[in-house]
Amino acid sequence: MTQFKQSRRNFMQTSAAAAAAFATGGVAGLGSALAARPKELNILCWEGYNSAQVLDPFRESKGATVKAESLTNDPTMINRLRAGEINVWDLINVNNPWARKIMYPEKLIKPLDRAKMEPYFEKMMPMFKPPYKWAMDDSGKELLGMCQRFGPYSFVVNTDKVSREAAEDQGWDLWNDPANSKKYGILESDDWNVFGLCCIAGFDPFKQHDDADVAKFTDAAKRVFRGAKMVGDIATMNQAMISGEIDFHLTGGTYSASPARHDGATNIRGITPKKGPMRDGLGGIAWIEVTSIVNNPDVSPLAAEFLEYVQDPKIAHTVAFAEGTFNPVAQMGSKECFDLFTKEELDAIQWDSLEEEMSRSIEYDIVPDYDKLLDIMTAAKREASGG
Amino acid sequence: MSLRKFAAGPLCALPIGLFLLIGFAAPLLAVIGFSFMPPRTFGLFLNPTLVNYIEIVDSTSYISFLWSLALAAVTVAILAVICYPVAYGMARIFGKWSMLVTLLFTIPLFVSENVRLYGWVLFFIKNGVLLGTLKSVFGIEADSWLFTTGIILWGMVYVYLPFMLFPMTLGVAMVPDQIREAALDLGATRWQVFREVELPLSMPGIMIGFLLSFVLAVGAITEAKVLGGQRVIPIIHDIEIAFTYAQNWPLGAALAVLLMLVVGFLVLLVLRRFDLDAILGRR
């Protein structure tokens, strides 16, 4: 139970601070007079980091009040900071491109103590060998965040209906085959669906697109949404595939398939195409989370401590299997962490093909004309209404 | 004395007035203000523009508006047909059992709408409770009912039923027995009693039920998302996309303002046709 504990001495100190603040500049002054937040930490994150399994041991060991809000898309989180919540949050956990390409240039985050934090990258899986591109700023001098969860994220099939081999070979053309109309769903993940539709249309999502690309995208968006049996969240997609409503769904991978796989439905499998329209003919897209310290003027000292706390092998394992979705973590590069994963857990996160799938994927990046493509996709979805 | 008398009312109303101003008017004004801001900006004090409204007119947003209004109108019509007999029964026939019926309709409200709708998904999904039972017991293999417009309507009728039923029950209960009996004694047929006595006198409850369920149904989104698999995109979904993935708060705000205007206009139109004050006998 939370108790209000305040001694007479504390009360007098607080009152004096408040009086001084009001005397010297009103409410704004009050904020700075009471600025120190040694026992408070606010985290803006994807689900998992907000779970009691992850946060409670930290709360208990630090005697801290830790609040975490989970959202399910990066742009919303970043715009929360842009809209003024930079004073609220201490840590932000988003996908790889945002830290170095958007948040650091816009001064929304601040660099970490590189000498202290970079050694943790040495213990991670080989792909995170320091200096790891997505954790660094453009100059390569500043460390902007710590990595943990990651995974390939292209699409998911029910291997009882479409074999892994066939799906990997056919790749994004699964959605160009008219025979597949009404056999698939679309995960409600609009930013990623833009990437997927670009691949279906036959071009790299992460480059500037010309009019011909936009026309192809428009056509693909209309066709794909008309042919979809439904659009829904992860639970709906997994349930629909298990029940036989659909055979595969757009946008998905370890992150979305793992809950079903962990529940025994190992025929639900994230697929990374063998080839595609991206750099070097790669067909898959992968995400890597980067957790950064917000450029909060009164940032909590617990922010850096939390980043170290989640590097612990046991906590890293807890993060990988926190409530919601299950994901590989970079810390599996250390034997101590890897040994904590059971055979079933490794199967749930498709450990058998993880390295292969990551090698076939390019990392998630910023789409230069995302706004335009999203508007086209939203209109296509709307126009497919009732169809 | 007169000054104190003058000041007492406004003074007493001041706290609730301030509360309403902060809690109700301020967010509404913020939404209206945002709708005039340049697209994809986050400030409330930039140069005002009509570009969001122009964009909406030029786009296919009308499809979402029409879907929302049509689904709400059909839901209200279905609810009226379903609820009137039940309301009549609760007010006049069920007697002591009407409490049980009331409980049966209200207990589901204690469970979150999302959970109840996901329950229906499990019921209707292929190889789920309904189709799985039909297949295993009777050997009947039927197509899934999920992800269709019909199932969205089912969900909306299910969710908004109490909001039509209870005002309607109050309306029916307002009709004095003596008036019905007098009409029957004077030779009116059962149909005439219904059409000329019971229906007009229970109209306040019926109208409140219509308005309440219509306004709520226009704002429905979960039924189309969970049961309908987004095969229909209602206007609230467009607003949600604008505020989240698109991060276009001004566009979302403009859509919200237009929705308020459209719904407000329709409600005023109905209220002009059916004057609740007059029906309630206040003037």
XYZ file of C-alpha atoms in Angstrom:
670
model
C 0.000 0.000 0.000
C 1.244 3.459 -0.853
C 1.507 5.674 2.195
C 1.879 9.394 2.399
C 4.961 9.884 4.514
C 6.158 13.345 5.272
C 7.903 14.558 8.378
C 7.428 18.043 9.793
C 10.950 18.849 8.606
C 10.183 17.713 5.036
C 6.980 19.672 5.076
C 8.794 22.845 6.177
C 11.433 22.324 3.456
C 8.820 21.805 0.776
C 6.809 24.780 1.966
C 9.887 26.972 1.957
C 10.770 25.818 -1.555
C 7.250 26.533 -2.721
C 7.232 29.964 -1.095
C 10.594 30.785 -2.637
C 9.452 29.589 -6.022
C 6.283 31.645 -5.959
C 8.224 34.657 -4.761
C 10.733 34.335 -7.601
C 8.593 33.485 -10.533
C 5.367 31.641 -9.928
C 4.498 28.119 -10.925
C 7.369 27.675 -13.372
C 9.745 28.424 -10.528
C 8.028 25.850 -8.355
C 8.843 23.202 -10.919
C 12.545 23.897 -10.822
C 12.649 24.342 -7.055
C 11.305 20.806 -6.639
C 13.173 19.411 -9.606
C 15.159 16.478 -8.252
C 13.508 13.138 -8.961
C 15.843 10.591 -7.417
C 13.097 8.020 -6.783
C 10.924 8.488 -9.824
C 11.207 7.048 -13.321
C 8.818 7.422 -16.249
C 9.165 5.153 -19.281
C 7.428 5.490 -22.651
C 7.722 2.126 -24.338
C 6.372 -0.771 -26.341
C 4.554 -3.396 -24.288
C 6.727 -5.653 -22.155
C 8.831 -2.993 -20.464
C 5.691 -1.860 -18.668
C 5.015 -5.310 -17.196
C 5.179 -5.939 -13.462
C 7.599 -8.830 -14.111
C 10.160 -6.383 -15.465
C 9.450 -3.340 -13.302
C 8.705 -4.755 -9.852
C 12.247 -5.997 -9.040
C 13.600 -2.576 -10.058
C 10.963 -0.770 -7.994
C 11.789 -2.884 -4.954
C 15.568 -2.615 -5.256
C 15.486 1.177 -5.719
C 12.437 1.972 -3.604
C 11.310 3.930 -6.629
C 8.043 4.886 -8.230
C 8.306 3.655 -11.801
C 5.558 4.468 -14.271
C 5.567 3.009 -17.769
C 3.122 3.715 -20.552
C 2.959 1.348 -23.452
C 2.013 2.405 -26.980
C 2.053 0.378 -30.171
C 3.528 2.697 -32.735
C 6.692 4.771 -32.852
C 5.397 8.012 -34.426
C 2.860 8.501 -31.628
C 5.533 8.129 -28.950
C 7.910 10.550 -30.641
C 5.185 13.094 -31.219
C 4.308 12.912 -27.528
C 7.825 14.212 -26.857
C 7.514 16.796 -29.607
C 4.214 17.975 -28.151
C 5.860 18.873 -24.845
C 6.071 15.628 -22.872
C 9.848 15.841 -22.923
C 9.450 17.090 -19.331
C 7.484 13.992 -18.363
C 9.455 10.988 -19.620
C 12.930 9.741 -18.693
C 13.264 6.826 -21.126
C 11.820 6.200 -24.557
C 11.844 2.785 -26.202
C 11.255 2.854 -29.974
C 12.530 1.140 -33.108
C 15.990 1.645 -34.545
C 15.887 4.596 -36.972
C 14.208 7.122 -34.713
C 17.049 7.724 -32.241
C 19.793 8.647 -34.708
C 17.685 10.091 -37.513
C 14.964 11.997 -35.711
C 15.118 12.194 -31.926
C 18.788 13.132 -31.453
C 18.853 15.740 -34.252
C 15.654 17.225 -32.756
C 17.247 17.179 -29.267
C 14.515 14.952 -27.877
C 17.046 12.510 -26.400
C 20.500 12.870 -24.898
C 23.616 10.694 -25.335
C 24.510 7.960 -22.840
C 27.789 7.613 -20.997
C 29.530 5.694 -23.790
C 32.463 4.492 -21.698
C 30.084 2.970 -19.172
C 27.387 1.559 -21.462
C 29.178 0.437 -24.627
C 30.859 -2.569 -22.979
C 27.386 -4.118 -22.649
C 27.274 -4.330 -26.462
C 30.324 -6.624 -26.363
C 28.200 -9.215 -24.548
C 25.354 -9.016 -27.046
C 24.858 -11.143 -30.167
C 27.502 -10.586 -32.893
C 25.271 -8.344 -35.038
C 25.320 -5.750 -32.214
C 29.115 -5.533 -32.123
C 30.060 -1.967 -31.061
C 29.943 0.612 -32.390
C 26.475 -0.600 -33.425
C 25.101 1.699 -36.128
C 21.563 2.138 -34.829
C 22.731 2.904 -31.287
C 25.083 5.671 -32.438
C 24.566 9.185 -33.783
C 25.508 10.074 -37.365
C 29.020 11.153 -36.365
C 29.614 7.785 -34.711
C 30.801 9.489 -31.530
C 27.736 9.532 -29.316
C 25.978 6.447 -27.961
C 22.251 7.212 -28.156
C 20.614 4.136 -26.732
C 20.741 0.510 -25.666
C 19.489 -2.433 -27.708
C 17.539 -5.402 -26.473
C 14.542 -6.833 -28.358
C 14.625 -7.329 -32.110
C 13.217 -9.561 -34.797
C 12.399 -10.117 -38.468
C 9.001 -8.742 -39.421
C 7.615 -9.387 -42.878
C 4.587 -11.695 -42.862
C 3.177 -14.783 -41.175
C 1.753 -17.990 -42.630
C -0.022 -21.064 -41.368
C 2.465 -23.688 -42.561
C -0.331 -26.278 -42.729
C -1.775 -24.221 -45.590
C 1.316 -22.644 -47.158
C 4.654 -24.331 -46.549
C 7.557 -22.310 -45.179
C 9.571 -23.098 -48.312
C 6.779 -22.001 -50.675
C 6.124 -18.813 -48.709
C 9.812 -17.897 -48.617
C 10.113 -18.540 -52.368
C 6.954 -16.705 -53.394
C 7.612 -13.887 -50.920
C 5.599 -10.684 -51.341
C 4.025 -12.069 -54.532
C 1.668 -14.038 -52.283
C -0.350 -10.807 -52.321
C -0.082 -10.404 -56.076
C -1.692 -13.789 -56.733
C -5.445 -13.256 -57.386
C -6.102 -16.830 -56.219
C -5.236 -15.733 -52.686
C -8.047 -13.174 -52.419
C -9.915 -13.529 -49.085
C -7.362 -16.047 -47.851
C -5.387 -13.493 -45.873
C -5.707 -10.868 -43.184
C -3.840 -7.652 -42.538
C -2.398 -6.835 -39.136
C -3.510 -3.459 -37.836
C -0.050 -1.940 -37.928
C -0.398 0.833 -40.428
C 3.207 2.039 -40.519
C 4.486 -1.470 -41.219
C 1.713 -2.113 -43.722
C 3.077 0.815 -45.745
C 6.434 -1.032 -45.911
C 4.741 -4.291 -46.879
C 2.648 -2.663 -49.608
C 5.790 -1.073 -51.084
C 7.380 -4.525 -51.254
C 4.231 -5.991 -52.819
C 4.263 -3.139 -55.340
C 7.865 -4.092 -56.106
C 10.031 -1.299 -54.716
C 12.092 -0.441 -51.661
C 9.980 1.330 -49.014
C 12.892 3.254 -47.551
C 13.815 5.480 -50.501
C 12.243 8.575 -52.045
C 9.482 7.414 -54.388
C 8.640 8.829 -57.802
C 5.179 9.141 -59.348
C 5.405 5.706 -60.955
C 6.120 4.138 -57.536
C 3.228 6.023 -55.965
C 0.886 4.832 -58.727
C 2.021 1.230 -58.175
C 1.574 1.667 -54.431
C -1.953 3.021 -54.896
C -2.868 0.075 -57.074
C -1.356 -2.439 -54.648
C -3.064 -0.832 -51.635
C -6.488 -0.935 -53.285
C -6.042 -4.513 -54.450
C -4.622 -5.843 -51.187
C -7.290 -4.242 -48.977
C -10.089 -5.381 -51.298
C -8.733 -8.918 -51.155
C -8.292 -9.016 -47.370
C -10.694 -11.057 -45.337
C -10.152 -8.801 -42.367
C -7.874 -6.323 -40.655
C -7.221 -6.752 -36.960
C -4.845 -6.937 -34.039
C -2.344 -9.692 -33.246
C -4.852 -11.758 -31.267
C -7.353 -11.599 -34.134
C -4.721 -12.621 -36.704
C -3.478 -15.569 -34.677
C -6.972 -16.697 -33.796
C -8.104 -16.402 -37.431
C -5.142 -18.465 -38.630
C -5.587 -21.147 -35.987
C -9.317 -21.422 -36.680
C -8.778 -21.576 -40.447
C -10.446 -18.254 -41.307
C -7.230 -17.148 -43.060
C -4.042 -18.831 -44.261
C -1.559 -15.958 -43.871
C -1.392 -12.299 -42.888
C 0.475 -9.208 -43.959
C 2.991 -7.635 -41.609
C 4.142 -9.965 -38.954
C 7.012 -12.029 -37.733
C 8.395 -13.370 -34.503
C 6.803 -10.520 -32.564
C 3.249 -11.317 -33.702
C 3.478 -15.103 -34.229
C 5.254 -15.899 -30.942
C 2.155 -15.801 -28.672
C 0.458 -18.447 -30.842
C 3.654 -20.511 -31.135
C 4.232 -20.337 -27.387
C 0.704 -21.626 -26.973
C 1.543 -24.707 -29.042
C 0.470 -23.521 -32.507
C 3.921 -23.930 -34.066
C 2.330 -24.081 -37.520
C 1.976 -20.295 -37.245
C 5.322 -19.034 -38.505
C 6.915 -15.693 -39.330
C 8.365 -15.751 -42.832
C 11.230 -13.786 -44.302
C 11.177 -13.882 -48.122
C 14.308 -15.181 -49.819
C 14.345 -12.227 -52.194
C 12.684 -8.881 -52.590
C 12.969 -5.313 -53.823
C 15.280 -3.992 -51.109
C 19.039 -3.335 -51.182
C 21.009 -6.310 -52.609
C 17.747 -8.041 -53.480
C 16.869 -8.638 -49.835
C 13.237 -9.434 -49.120
C 12.762 -9.051 -45.378
C 12.468 -6.170 -42.944
C 13.635 -6.356 -39.319
C 13.240 -4.121 -36.289
C 15.611 -3.475 -33.445
C 14.480 -1.548 -30.382
C 16.700 1.231 -29.089
C 15.982 2.626 -25.624
C 17.220 6.164 -25.075
C 17.310 8.721 -22.286
C 14.911 11.571 -22.937
C 16.365 15.079 -22.978
C 14.276 15.877 -19.910
C 15.668 18.916 -18.047
C 14.953 17.071 -14.779
C 15.805 13.603 -15.968
C 15.796 10.945 -13.277
C 19.156 9.415 -12.362
C 17.310 6.082 -12.410
C 17.051 6.250 -16.214
C 20.670 5.173 -16.773
C 20.393 2.655 -13.931
C 17.354 1.069 -15.573
C 19.243 0.674 -18.848
C 21.942 -1.225 -16.957
C 19.357 -3.218 -14.978
C 17.775 -4.704 -18.121
C 21.185 -5.914 -19.341
C 21.232 -8.472 -16.539
C 20.775 -11.944 -18.110
C 17.781 -12.829 -15.930
C 16.038 -9.515 -16.547
C 16.835 -9.724 -20.274
C 15.151 -13.144 -20.325
C 12.170 -11.651 -18.481
C 11.976 -8.840 -21.046
C 12.062 -11.412 -23.866
C 9.128 -13.275 -22.343
C 7.238 -10.450 -20.630
C 3.468 -10.420 -21.084
C 2.203 -9.763 -24.594
C 4.551 -10.828 -27.317
C 7.798 -12.808 -27.082
C 10.993 -11.778 -28.793
C 14.679 -12.575 -29.097
C 16.949 -10.256 -27.119
C 20.447 -9.074 -28.008
C 21.677 -10.314 -24.620
C 21.179 -13.924 -25.823
C 24.719 -13.497 -27.111
C 25.899 -14.310 -23.605
C 25.733 -17.968 -22.590
C 24.422 -17.042 -19.165
C 21.388 -15.386 -20.727
C 20.888 -17.926 -23.527
C 20.844 -20.846 -21.079
C 17.781 -19.378 -19.361
C 15.642 -20.021 -22.468
C 13.835 -23.353 -22.584
C 13.459 -25.357 -25.802
C 9.809 -24.265 -26.043
C 10.747 -20.624 -25.621
C 13.408 -20.876 -28.327
C 10.850 -22.507 -30.586
C 8.328 -19.738 -29.887
C 10.790 -17.089 -31.063
C 11.893 -19.158 -34.087
C 15.474 -19.375 -32.877
C 16.151 -22.094 -35.464
C 15.885 -19.602 -38.338
C 16.563 -16.302 -36.580
C 20.083 -15.740 -37.863
C 19.119 -16.755 -41.396
C 16.062 -14.481 -41.373
C 17.999 -11.508 -40.010
C 20.614 -11.984 -42.750
C 17.827 -11.797 -45.349
C 16.374 -8.602 -43.862
C 17.215 -4.942 -44.011
C 16.666 -2.864 -40.895
C 13.511 -0.834 -40.504
C 14.137 2.745 -41.616
C 12.309 6.019 -42.120
C 10.106 6.170 -45.229
C 10.773 9.632 -46.715
C 7.231 10.032 -48.073
C 5.471 8.065 -45.341
C 2.697 10.654 -44.865
C 1.689 10.534 -48.510
C 1.765 6.720 -48.709
C -0.126 6.361 -45.402
C -2.869 8.678 -46.652
C -3.159 6.622 -49.856
C -3.324 3.409 -47.826
C -5.921 4.827 -45.426
C -8.077 5.885 -48.379
C -7.699 2.430 -49.980
C -8.775 0.789 -46.745
C -11.766 3.104 -46.485
C -12.744 2.565 -50.129
C -12.648 -1.209 -49.598
C -15.309 -0.748 -46.858
C -18.093 -3.270 -47.049
C -16.450 -5.057 -49.980
C -30.421 41.751 1.188
C -31.195 41.929 -2.541
C -27.474 41.889 -3.371
C -26.960 38.769 -1.260
C -29.960 37.152 -2.941
C -28.570 38.033 -6.360
C -25.122 36.690 -5.537
C -26.142 33.423 -3.869
C -27.198 31.596 -7.044
C -24.204 32.432 -9.240
C -21.866 31.867 -6.300
C -23.254 28.401 -5.643
C -23.101 27.613 -9.366
C -19.527 28.854 -9.661
C -17.727 25.572 -8.740
C -19.772 23.416 -11.090
C -19.565 26.149 -13.728
C -15.786 26.174 -13.512
C -15.688 22.387 -13.504
C -17.772 22.252 -16.685
C -15.671 24.955 -18.285
C -12.435 23.077 -17.619
C -13.714 19.543 -18.111
C -16.127 20.013 -20.985
C -15.714 23.293 -22.808
C -11.906 23.467 -22.772
C -11.255 20.112 -24.549
C -14.027 20.888 -27.014
C -12.530 24.287 -27.775
C -9.086 22.683 -28.117
C -10.459 20.221 -30.695
C -12.151 23.044 -32.591
C -8.953 25.098 -32.414
C -6.787 22.222 -33.657
C -9.083 21.711 -36.640
C -7.974 25.117 -37.982
C -4.248 24.485 -37.551
C -1.948 23.523 -40.474
C -1.848 19.741 -41.185
C 0.528 17.584 -39.139
C 1.376 20.321 -36.656
C 1.041 20.113 -32.885
C 0.650 23.725 -31.795
C -2.648 25.376 -31.053
C -1.617 28.935 -31.805
C -0.315 28.810 -35.387
C -1.850 30.624 -38.342
C -5.404 29.304 -38.732
C -6.330 27.617 -41.994
C -9.267 25.808 -43.581
C -7.011 23.340 -45.369
C -8.076 20.362 -43.194
C -11.726 20.887 -44.068
C -10.853 21.274 -47.750
C -8.849 18.046 -47.593
C -11.814 16.215 -46.072
C -14.172 17.491 -48.776
C -11.692 16.455 -51.481
C -11.131 12.999 -49.981
C -13.304 9.899 -49.717
C -14.038 10.543 -46.021
C -17.733 10.777 -46.927
C -17.698 6.959 -47.218
C -16.831 6.648 -43.545
C -19.400 9.289 -42.563
C -22.096 7.456 -44.513
C -21.162 4.094 -43.022
C -21.298 5.487 -39.485
C -24.631 7.224 -40.020
C -26.154 4.267 -41.870
C -25.028 1.698 -39.321
C -26.298 3.890 -36.474
C -29.664 4.467 -38.185
C -30.178 0.750 -38.908
C -29.094 -0.124 -35.357
C -31.661 2.299 -33.921
C -34.386 0.898 -36.185
C -33.602 -2.705 -35.180
C -33.402 -1.714 -31.511
C -36.785 0.009 -31.689
C -38.424 -3.139 -33.033
C -36.689 -5.399 -30.504
C -36.958 -3.156 -27.455
C -40.560 -1.950 -27.578
C -42.127 -5.356 -26.847
C -39.558 -6.025 -24.118
C -40.104 -2.553 -22.643
C -43.855 -3.100 -22.742
C -43.422 -6.427 -21.002
C -41.172 -4.945 -18.335
C -43.535 -2.051 -17.645
C -46.845 -3.903 -17.764
C -46.630 -7.681 -17.955
C -43.591 -9.217 -16.265
C -44.476 -7.905 -12.791
C -41.998 -9.149 -10.213
C -39.948 -10.820 -12.982
C -39.142 -7.467 -14.532
C -36.362 -6.999 -11.963
C -34.781 -10.244 -13.152
C -35.071 -9.115 -16.790
C -33.496 -5.776 -15.834
C -30.601 -7.596 -14.188
C -30.122 -9.837 -17.228
C -29.781 -6.754 -19.401
C -27.586 -4.775 -17.010
C -25.143 -7.422 -15.715
C -23.275 -7.654 -19.067
C -22.589 -3.917 -18.756
C -20.226 -4.711 -15.889
C -17.964 -6.552 -18.351
C -15.857 -4.462 -20.723
C -17.274 -4.073 -24.216
C -14.053 -5.411 -25.750
C -14.195 -8.603 -23.707
C -17.840 -9.186 -24.611
C -17.148 -8.630 -28.304
C -14.149 -10.974 -28.266
C -16.520 -13.490 -26.657
C -18.742 -13.177 -29.723
C -15.686 -13.672 -31.954
C -15.030 -17.006 -30.231
C -18.694 -17.858 -30.663
C -18.937 -17.021 -34.364
C -15.421 -17.800 -35.640
C -14.812 -20.713 -38.001
C -14.592 -23.902 -35.902
C -15.676 -21.826 -32.907
C -18.563 -22.438 -30.507
C -21.368 -22.129 -33.068
C -19.844 -23.363 -36.323
C -17.679 -25.961 -34.569
C -20.744 -27.408 -32.818
C -22.779 -27.415 -36.028
C -19.939 -29.231 -37.769
C -19.175 -31.811 -35.099
C -22.748 -32.561 -33.981
C -24.788 -32.141 -37.160
C -22.113 -32.398 -39.843
C -23.138 -28.984 -41.207
C -20.226 -26.955 -42.540
C -21.280 -23.332 -42.742
C -19.314 -20.294 -43.845
C -18.013 -17.982 -41.143
C -20.316 -15.128 -40.169
C -17.513 -12.967 -38.903
C -15.990 -10.005 -40.737
C -19.214 -8.972 -42.474
C -21.433 -5.897 -42.232
C -24.199 -8.042 -40.748
C -22.091 -9.112 -37.806
C -21.134 -5.477 -37.125
C -24.828 -4.655 -36.855
C -25.304 -7.634 -34.558
C -22.576 -6.293 -32.285
C -23.987 -2.764 -32.289
C -27.498 -3.952 -31.504
C -26.098 -6.114 -28.698
C -23.961 -3.346 -27.185
C -26.472 -0.499 -27.404
C -29.611 -2.444 -26.480
C -29.737 -1.274 -22.832
C -29.456 2.353 -23.935
C -32.659 1.978 -25.941
C -34.476 -0.425 -23.644
C -34.402 1.430 -20.339
C -35.532 4.891 -21.518
C -38.211 3.124 -23.551
C -39.363 1.153 -20.512
C -39.646 4.401 -18.548
C -41.627 5.911 -21.412
C -44.069 2.994 -21.523
C -44.401 3.073 -17.722
C -45.372 6.770 -17.931
C -48.671 5.947 -19.658
C -51.377 5.886 -16.948
C -53.511 2.735 -16.903
C -56.673 4.818 -16.523
C -56.172 6.480 -19.899
C -55.763 3.156 -21.674
C -58.809 1.788 -19.891
C -60.819 4.919 -20.742
C -59.877 4.557 -24.403
C -60.933 0.900 -24.401
C -64.173 1.755 -22.577
C -64.928 4.376 -25.223
C -64.710 1.719 -27.918
C -61.150 2.062 -29.209
C -59.636 -1.062 -30.694
C -56.383 -2.494 -29.290
C -54.532 -1.067 -32.287
C -56.119 2.385 -31.796
C -55.126 2.367 -28.119
C -51.553 1.560 -29.117
C -51.360 4.090 -31.949
C -53.305 6.979 -30.419
C -52.699 6.605 -26.695
C -49.758 4.425 -25.722
C -47.306 5.377 -28.449
C -47.733 9.190 -28.194
C -47.674 9.151 -24.405
C -44.576 6.947 -24.204
C -42.843 9.042 -26.858
C -40.526 10.919 -24.441
C -38.878 7.646 -23.395
C -38.803 6.352 -26.953
C -37.225 9.560 -28.255
C -34.620 9.636 -25.505
C -33.796 5.983 -26.316
C -33.536 6.827 -30.031
C -31.258 9.801 -29.455
C -29.075 8.093 -26.868
C -28.516 4.939 -28.896
C -28.061 6.873 -32.157
C -25.443 9.238 -30.744
C -23.565 6.334 -29.133
C -23.832 4.181 -32.269
C -22.480 6.930 -34.527
C -19.392 6.921 -32.311
C -19.020 3.131 -32.444
C -15.694 1.704 -33.540
C -15.025 -1.516 -31.606
C -17.789 -3.539 -33.270
C -16.411 -2.743 -36.735
C -12.882 -3.495 -35.582
C -13.397 -6.661 -33.542
C -16.378 -8.356 -35.184
C -16.180 -6.689 -38.579
C -12.421 -7.101 -39.036
C -12.356 -3.514 -40.329
C -14.338 -4.518 -43.397
C -16.148 -1.277 -42.677
C -14.248 1.842 -41.651
C -16.514 4.094 -39.580
C -15.645 7.757 -39.231
C -14.338 7.281 -35.676
C -11.736 4.905 -37.091
C -10.619 7.586 -39.548
C -10.303 10.007 -36.639
C -8.284 7.449 -34.666
C -5.888 6.876 -37.593
C -5.416 10.637 -37.992
C -4.506 11.006 -34.317
C -2.218 7.929 -34.178
C -0.442 6.504 -37.225
C -0.875 9.623 -39.361
C -0.041 11.995 -36.474
C -2.267 14.525 -38.183
C -4.066 15.959 -35.176
C -5.552 18.902 -37.112
C -7.135 16.534 -39.659
C -8.463 14.278 -36.866
C -9.842 17.347 -35.082
C -11.521 18.602 -38.275
C -13.153 15.188 -38.809
C -14.320 15.236 -35.176
C -15.775 18.742 -35.531
C -17.610 17.742 -38.711
C -18.976 14.637 -36.999
C -20.211 16.758 -34.089
C -21.878 19.158 -36.523
C -23.538 16.398 -38.537
C -24.792 14.548 -35.452
C -25.820 17.812 -33.772
C -27.769 18.843 -36.879
C -29.552 15.477 -37.070
C -30.390 15.537 -33.357
C -31.742 19.088 -33.606
C -33.781 18.063 -36.637
C -35.378 15.258 -34.636
C -35.908 17.478 -31.606
C -37.666 20.040 -33.795
C -39.968 17.335 -35.102
C -40.540 15.860 -31.642
C -40.459 18.579 -29.005
C -39.547 16.743 -25.819
C -40.734 19.624 -23.622
C -44.110 19.602 -25.289
C -44.364 15.818 -25.069
C -43.429 15.953 -21.418
C -46.211 18.501 -20.886
C -43.993 21.327 -19.695
C -45.617 23.782 -22.063
